[in-house]
Coordinates of C-alpha atoms and ligand atoms in Angstrom, one line a residue:
M30 CA 93.9 101.3 144.7
E31 CA 93.9 97.8 143.4
F32 CA 91.5 97.5 140.5
S33 CA 89.9 94.4 139.0
G34 CA 91.0 92.9 135.7
F35 CA 88.3 95.0 134.1
G36 CA 89.7 98.1 135.8
D37 CA 93.3 97.2 134.6
K38 CA 92.0 97.0 131.1
F39 CA 89.7 99.9 130.9
A40 CA 90.9 102.5 133.5
G41 CA 94.4 102.9 132.0
D42 CA 95.5 105.0 129.1
S43 CA 94.2 104.2 125.6
G44 CA 94.6 105.7 122.2
I45 CA 90.9 106.7 122.1
T46 CA 91.1 108.4 125.5
Q47 CA 94.2 110.4 124.5
L48 CA 92.3 111.5 121.4
M49 CA 89.2 112.6 123.3
H50 CA 91.5 114.5 125.8
D51 CA 93.2 116.3 123.0
L52 CA 89.9 117.2 121.5
N53 CA 88.8 118.6 124.8
D54 CA 92.1 120.5 125.4
G55 CA 91.9 122.0 121.9
L56 CA 88.4 123.2 122.6
T57 CA 89.5 125.0 125.7
N58 CA 92.7 126.5 124.0
P59 CA 91.4 129.0 121.5
D60 CA 94.8 129.1 119.7
A61 CA 95.0 125.4 118.9
I62 CA 94.4 124.2 115.4
M63 CA 92.3 121.2 115.8
L64 CA 93.0 118.8 113.0
G65 CA 93.0 115.8 115.3
G66 CA 89.5 114.8 116.6
G67 CA 86.5 113.4 114.9
N68 CA 84.1 116.1 115.8
P69 CA 81.9 116.9 112.8
A70 CA 81.9 120.4 111.3
Q71 CA 79.6 123.1 112.5
I72 CA 77.8 123.5 109.1
P73 CA 75.8 126.7 109.3
T74 CA 72.8 125.4 107.5
M75 CA 72.6 122.4 109.8
V76 CA 73.1 124.5 112.9
D77 CA 70.3 126.9 111.9
Y78 CA 68.1 123.9 111.1
F79 CA 68.7 122.3 114.5
N80 CA 68.1 125.6 116.3
Q81 CA 64.8 126.1 114.6
L82 CA 63.7 122.5 115.1
L83 CA 64.5 122.6 118.8
I84 CA 62.6 125.8 119.2
E85 CA 59.6 124.2 117.5
M86 CA 59.9 121.0 119.5
A87 CA 60.2 123.0 122.8
T88 CA 57.1 125.1 121.9
S89 CA 55.1 122.0 121.1
G90 CA 56.1 120.2 124.2
E91 CA 57.8 117.3 122.3
L92 CA 61.2 118.2 123.6
T93 CA 60.2 118.0 127.2
A94 CA 58.2 114.9 126.5
S95 CA 61.2 113.2 125.1
I96 CA 63.5 114.0 128.0
T97 CA 61.1 113.3 130.8
N98 CA 60.4 109.7 129.9
Y99 CA 62.5 106.5 129.5
D100 CA 62.1 104.7 126.2
G101 CA 62.1 100.9 126.1
P102 CA 65.5 99.1 125.9
Q103 CA 65.3 98.9 122.1
G104 CA 64.9 102.7 121.8
K105 CA 62.1 105.0 120.7
D106 CA 59.5 103.0 118.8
R107 CA 58.3 105.8 116.7
F108 CA 61.7 106.5 115.3
I109 CA 62.6 102.8 114.8
N110 CA 59.3 102.3 112.8
A111 CA 59.9 105.4 110.7
L112 CA 63.5 104.4 110.0
A113 CA 62.6 100.8 109.1
T114 CA 60.0 102.1 106.6
L115 CA 62.4 104.6 105.2
L116 CA 65.2 102.1 104.6
K117 CA 62.8 99.4 103.2
H118 CA 61.4 102.0 100.8
H119 CA 64.7 103.5 99.9
Y120 CA 66.8 100.4 99.4
G121 CA 64.2 97.6 99.2
W122 CA 65.8 95.9 102.2
D123 CA 63.6 93.3 103.9
I124 CA 63.5 94.9 107.3
S125 CA 60.9 95.9 110.0
S126 CA 61.2 97.5 113.4
K127 CA 62.4 94.1 114.7
N128 CA 65.6 94.6 112.8
I129 CA 66.6 97.9 114.5
T130 CA 67.9 98.8 118.0
L131 CA 69.4 102.0 119.3
T132 CA 72.4 102.6 121.4
N133 CA 74.0 105.5 123.2
G134 CA 76.3 106.4 120.3
S135 CA 77.5 103.7 117.8
Q136 CA 80.7 103.5 119.9
S137 CA 78.8 101.6 122.6
A138 CA 77.2 99.4 119.9
F139 CA 80.7 98.3 118.9
F140 CA 81.6 97.5 122.5
N141 CA 78.5 95.4 122.9
L142 CA 78.8 93.7 119.5
F143 CA 82.5 92.8 119.8
N144 CA 82.1 91.3 123.2
L145 CA 78.9 89.5 122.1
L146 CA 80.6 87.9 119.1
A147 CA 84.2 87.5 120.3
G148 CA 86.2 86.8 123.5
K149 CA 85.9 83.7 125.7
C150 CA 83.2 81.3 124.5
R151 CA 81.2 78.7 126.3
N152 CA 83.5 75.9 125.1
G153 CA 86.5 77.8 126.5
A154 CA 87.9 78.8 123.1
S155 CA 88.7 82.5 122.4
K156 CA 87.4 84.2 119.4
K157 CA 88.6 87.4 117.7
I158 CA 87.2 90.1 115.4
L159 CA 88.7 90.2 112.0
L160 CA 89.4 93.7 110.6
P161 CA 90.2 92.8 107.0
L162 CA 91.9 96.0 106.1
S163 CA 94.4 97.7 108.5
P164 CA 94.4 100.7 109.3
E165 CA 91.0 100.8 110.9
Y166 CA 89.0 103.0 113.3
I167 CA 91.0 103.7 116.5
G168 CA 87.8 103.4 118.6
Y169 CA 87.7 99.6 118.1
A170 CA 91.2 99.1 119.6
D171 CA 90.4 98.9 123.3
A172 CA 86.8 97.8 123.0
G173 CA 87.4 94.1 123.8
L174 CA 86.9 92.8 127.3
E175 CA 89.8 90.6 126.6
Q176 CA 93.3 91.6 125.4
N177 CA 94.2 91.2 121.7
M178 CA 90.7 90.7 120.5
F179 CA 91.4 91.9 117.0
V180 CA 93.3 90.5 114.1
S181 CA 94.0 92.5 110.9
Y182 CA 96.0 92.3 107.7
Q183 CA 98.1 94.6 105.6
P184 CA 96.3 95.8 102.5
T185 CA 97.7 96.1 99.0
I186 CA 98.4 99.7 97.9
S187 CA 97.7 101.2 94.5
L188 CA 99.7 104.3 93.7
L189 CA 97.4 106.7 91.8
D190 CA 98.0 109.9 89.8
N191 CA 98.4 113.3 91.5
G192 CA 100.2 111.9 94.5
L193 CA 97.2 109.8 95.7
F194 CA 97.1 106.2 96.7
K195 CA 94.4 103.7 97.7
Y196 CA 94.3 100.6 100.0
H197 CA 92.6 97.4 99.0
I198 CA 91.8 94.3 101.0
D199 CA 94.4 91.6 100.4
F200 CA 92.1 88.6 100.2
S201 CA 95.0 86.3 99.6
K202 CA 96.2 87.0 103.2
L203 CA 92.9 86.7 105.2
V204 CA 92.7 83.7 107.4
I205 CA 89.2 82.9 108.6
D206 CA 88.9 79.8 110.8
D207 CA 87.1 78.9 114.0
S208 CA 88.9 81.6 116.0
I209 CA 87.1 84.4 114.1
G210 CA 83.7 85.5 115.6
A211 CA 82.9 88.3 113.1
I212 CA 84.3 90.5 110.4
C213 CA 84.2 94.2 110.8
A214 CA 85.1 97.2 108.5
S215 CA 84.2 100.8 108.5
R216 CA 82.9 102.1 105.1
P217 CA 83.8 104.9 104.6
T218 CA 86.9 104.2 106.7
N219 CA 88.0 106.3 109.6
P220 CA 91.0 107.1 109.4
T221 CA 91.8 106.8 105.7
G222 CA 88.7 108.0 103.8
N223 CA 88.9 104.7 101.9
V224 CA 85.6 103.2 100.8
L225 CA 85.5 99.4 100.2
T226 CA 84.3 98.7 96.7
D227 CA 81.1 96.9 96.1
D228 CA 83.1 93.9 95.0
E229 CA 85.2 93.9 98.2
V230 CA 82.0 94.0 100.3
K231 CA 80.5 91.2 98.2
Q232 CA 83.6 89.1 98.8
L233 CA 83.5 89.8 102.6
D234 CA 79.8 88.8 102.7
T235 CA 80.5 85.6 100.9
L236 CA 83.3 84.8 103.3
A237 CA 81.2 85.7 106.3
Q238 CA 78.3 83.5 105.2
A239 CA 80.6 80.6 104.3
H240 CA 82.0 80.7 107.8
N241 CA 78.7 81.3 109.5
I242 CA 79.8 84.6 111.1
P243 CA 78.3 88.1 110.8
L244 CA 79.8 90.9 108.7
I245 CA 79.7 94.2 110.7
I246 CA 79.7 97.3 108.5
D247 CA 80.4 100.5 110.3
N248 CA 78.3 103.1 108.3
A249 CA 78.9 106.1 110.6
Y250 CA 79.7 108.3 107.6
G251 CA 77.9 106.4 104.9
M252 CA 74.6 106.3 103.0
P253 CA 71.8 107.3 103.2
F254 CA 72.8 109.6 106.1
P255 CA 75.0 111.5 106.8
D256 CA 76.1 110.6 103.2
I257 CA 79.7 111.8 103.6
I258 CA 80.7 109.5 100.8
F259 CA 82.1 110.6 97.4
A260 CA 82.7 107.1 95.8
D261 CA 80.1 105.6 93.6
V262 CA 79.2 102.5 95.6
T263 CA 76.0 100.8 96.8
P264 CA 75.0 100.4 100.4
F265 CA 74.9 96.8 101.5
W266 CA 72.7 94.9 104.0
N267 CA 71.3 91.4 104.3
S268 CA 70.3 89.3 107.3
N269 CA 73.9 88.2 107.9
T270 CA 75.1 91.9 108.0
I271 CA 75.1 94.1 111.0
L272 CA 75.0 97.6 109.8
C273 CA 75.9 100.3 112.4
M274 CA 74.8 103.9 111.9
S275 CA 75.0 107.0 113.9
L276 CA 73.5 110.5 114.2
S277 CA 76.8 112.0 115.1
K278 CA 78.2 112.9 111.8
L279 CA 74.9 114.4 110.8
G280 CA 76.1 117.1 113.2
L281 CA 74.7 115.7 116.4
P282 CA 77.5 113.9 118.3
G283 CA 76.4 115.3 121.7
I284 CA 73.1 113.4 121.7
R285 CA 74.9 110.1 121.5
C286 CA 72.6 108.1 119.2
G287 CA 73.8 104.9 117.5
I288 CA 71.6 102.7 115.3
V289 CA 72.1 98.9 114.6
I290 CA 70.4 97.2 111.8
A291 CA 70.6 93.4 111.9
N292 CA 68.7 90.1 112.1
E293 CA 66.3 89.6 115.0
E294 CA 68.6 87.4 117.0
I295 CA 71.3 90.1 117.1
I296 CA 68.8 92.9 117.7
T297 CA 67.2 91.0 120.7
A298 CA 70.7 90.4 122.2
L299 CA 71.7 94.0 121.9
T300 CA 68.3 95.2 123.2
N301 CA 68.8 92.9 126.3
I302 CA 72.3 94.3 126.8
N303 CA 70.9 97.8 126.6
G304 CA 68.5 97.0 129.4
I305 CA 71.3 95.9 131.7
I306 CA 73.8 98.5 130.9
N307 CA 71.7 101.6 130.1
L308 CA 68.1 100.7 131.0
A309 CA 67.2 102.5 127.8
P310 CA 69.1 104.4 125.1
G311 CA 68.8 108.2 125.2
S312 CA 65.5 109.5 123.8
L313 CA 66.4 113.0 122.6
G314 CA 68.3 112.0 119.5
P315 CA 65.6 109.6 118.2
A316 CA 63.0 112.3 118.9
I317 CA 64.9 114.8 116.7
A318 CA 65.7 112.2 114.0
D319 CA 62.0 111.2 113.9
K320 CA 61.1 114.8 113.1
L321 CA 63.7 114.9 110.3
I322 CA 62.2 111.8 108.8
A323 CA 58.6 113.0 109.2
R324 CA 59.6 116.2 107.4
N325 CA 61.5 114.4 104.6
D326 CA 64.6 116.3 105.7
L327 CA 66.9 113.5 106.8
L328 CA 68.1 112.3 103.4
R329 CA 67.6 115.7 101.7
L330 CA 69.9 117.5 104.2
S331 CA 72.4 114.7 104.0
H332 CA 72.6 114.7 100.3
D333 CA 72.1 118.5 99.5
V334 CA 73.9 120.1 102.5
I335 CA 76.3 117.7 104.3
R336 CA 77.8 115.9 101.4
P337 CA 78.6 119.0 99.3
F338 CA 79.9 120.8 102.4
Y339 CA 82.5 118.1 103.0
Q340 CA 83.3 117.5 99.4
R341 CA 84.3 121.2 99.0
K342 CA 86.3 121.0 102.2
V343 CA 88.2 118.0 101.2
Q344 CA 89.1 119.4 97.7
Y345 CA 90.4 122.5 99.4
A346 CA 92.4 120.6 101.9
V347 CA 94.0 118.4 99.3
S348 CA 94.9 121.4 97.1
R349 CA 96.6 123.1 100.0
L350 CA 98.5 120.0 101.0
Q351 CA 99.7 119.4 97.5
H352 CA 100.7 123.1 97.2
Y353 CA 102.8 123.2 100.4
I354 CA 104.2 119.6 100.3
T355 CA 105.9 118.8 97.0
D356 CA 108.2 116.0 98.1
P357 CA 107.3 112.9 96.0
R358 CA 107.5 110.7 99.1
F359 CA 104.4 112.4 100.4
R360 CA 101.1 110.9 99.3
I361 CA 97.4 111.3 100.3
H362 CA 94.9 108.4 100.4
K363 CA 92.3 109.0 97.8
P364 CA 89.5 110.8 99.7
E365 CA 86.4 108.8 99.1
G366 CA 84.4 109.7 102.2
A367 CA 84.4 110.4 106.0
I368 CA 85.9 113.6 107.4
F369 CA 89.6 112.8 107.4
L370 CA 92.7 112.8 105.1
W371 CA 95.3 110.1 105.6
L372 CA 98.7 111.4 104.8
W373 CA 101.6 109.0 104.0
C374 CA 105.2 110.2 104.4
D375 CA 107.1 107.4 102.9
E376 CA 110.7 106.9 104.2
L377 CA 110.0 109.4 107.0
P378 CA 113.0 109.3 109.3
I379 CA 111.0 109.9 112.5
T380 CA 107.9 108.1 113.8
T381 CA 104.6 109.9 113.4
K382 CA 104.3 109.9 117.2
E383 CA 107.4 112.1 117.2
L384 CA 105.8 114.2 114.4
Y385 CA 102.6 114.5 116.4
Q386 CA 104.6 115.9 119.4
R387 CA 106.5 118.4 117.2
L388 CA 103.2 119.6 115.7
K389 CA 101.5 119.8 119.1
V390 CA 104.3 122.1 120.4
R391 CA 103.5 124.3 117.4
G392 CA 99.7 124.3 118.3
V393 CA 98.6 121.9 115.6
L394 CA 96.8 118.7 116.6
I395 CA 96.7 115.7 114.3
V396 CA 96.5 111.9 115.2
P397 CA 99.7 109.8 114.7
G398 CA 98.9 106.8 112.4
E399 CA 100.4 104.1 114.7
Y400 CA 97.2 103.8 116.7
F401 CA 95.1 102.7 113.8
F402 CA 97.0 99.5 112.9
I403 CA 95.0 97.4 115.4
G404 CA 95.8 93.7 115.6
L405 CA 98.1 93.8 112.6
Q406 CA 99.7 90.4 112.2
Q407 CA 103.2 91.5 111.1
P408 CA 105.3 94.6 111.8
W409 CA 105.0 97.1 108.9
Q410 CA 107.2 100.2 108.4
H411 CA 104.3 102.0 106.7
S412 CA 102.4 102.1 110.1
Q413 CA 105.0 104.6 111.3
Q414 CA 104.7 106.9 108.3
C415 CA 101.0 108.0 108.3
I416 CA 99.0 110.7 110.1
R417 CA 95.3 111.5 110.1
M418 CA 94.0 115.0 109.9
N419 CA 90.4 116.1 109.7
Y420 CA 89.0 118.7 107.3
V421 CA 86.3 120.1 109.4
Q422 CA 87.9 123.4 110.5
S423 CA 87.6 126.7 108.7
D424 CA 89.6 127.1 105.5
E425 CA 91.8 129.7 107.2
Q426 CA 92.6 127.5 110.2
M427 CA 93.2 124.5 107.9
E428 CA 95.6 126.4 105.7
R429 CA 97.5 127.7 108.7
G430 CA 97.7 124.1 110.1
I431 CA 98.7 122.6 106.8
K432 CA 101.5 125.1 106.4
I433 CA 102.9 124.1 109.8
I434 CA 102.5 120.3 108.9
A435 CA 104.3 121.0 105.7
E436 CA 107.2 122.7 107.5
E437 CA 107.5 119.9 110.1
I438 CA 107.4 117.1 107.4
T439 CA 110.0 119.0 105.4
R440 CA 112.2 119.5 108.5
A441 CA 111.9 115.7 109.3
Y442 CA 112.9 114.7 105.8
T443 CA 115.9 117.1 105.7
M444 CA 117.1 117.0 109.4
G445 CA 115.5 113.9 110.9
Ligands
PLP27 N1 82.7 104.5 113.8 C1 83.5 105.3 113.2 C2 84.2 104.9 111.9 C3 83.7 106.6 113.7 O1 84.6 107.4 113.1 C4 83.1 107.0 114.9 C5 83.4 108.3 115.6 O2 84.2 109.0 115.2 C6 82.2 106.0 115.5 C7 82.1 104.8 114.9 C8 81.5 106.3 116.8 O3 80.6 107.4 116.7 P1 79.5 107.6 117.7 O4 79.7 106.9 119.0 O5 79.5 109.1 117.9 O6 78.2 107.2 117.0

């Protein structure tokens, strides 16, 4: 069949679709070790909490009420009001319900934002989204209605003790001119677990304001919820910042609830897009999250249950990786947040796409790093030397997977 230009762009293969297929295949193959996808862990305390909450909401009729009615295009008012109050109180941000809109997952918020702020403009010029630090979240890669909507730059790398390393934005390289419509960075970053420092965020904010473009901060893993962040940094928002949040990594990816916090102009635009594309965002997620806020459990569970759970998992995963892989060319990005480890095999004689295939044959799924260097301005050998693994599986599964990853990396180093 002959598809439209839109069809050609969106109906073909993409990195994110391959990732979601693999995730699905892994879920139907009981023997696969799923270190690839971005599904959050099934944290027993959270699963029990949601079970109990849903029973109570079903008994009181609130569950049925939420799924038998459309909300408005901005999303459930009650939740939006409660969240605005919580954030204002917690961080002193000058926000009200006019600064928040909901989307069906934050992924769809990014699609709407990128195409709102970049692409073909009224004057015929084409604008791009600047990703200041490459690698960045794979889910952005295909989200532009136009081809090549992203531009990104190589970071600087500090080599740290204990085989760790950390990326930093190379501000000397960034070019911001009339062709840039917005700056966007995930913090914590998927895939690397990097967290931009307060100073880096401040510099990005200054650049964004100086060029009269918004700064989008993807806070899917950040503070105050789900709080999967181990670095000592401060959350950031002002009226030029578009902060995107999500209920997914709280343990609720299936309800598809994204949250955008921005100035009224952006919120009105996104709300109007919601009306056209979705009529209204889903109402179950906000109904659940509203309960969590009313019970003072949203921040408590994030801080006391979710963060410690992932912090222990990441320490375990790093210790196993360092135990099984002793080659000095192997390094791990300092884990500062999110649910992934970013493994760098310097001088690897094969691409990580090849490594991915070899691991897949042995029943271990990871994501090859190549996909994450979206819009990179110059070729970079490093982009063929990294893989992403999550640390959400059981310790036993993770250790089995890590042993196989270690064997394959060693084989690649010794035999190609
Ligand atoms: N942003 C980042 C950095 C992510 O890792 C993800 C999902 O993995 C998303 C956004 C999208 O999440 P969701 O659409 O489930 O809110």
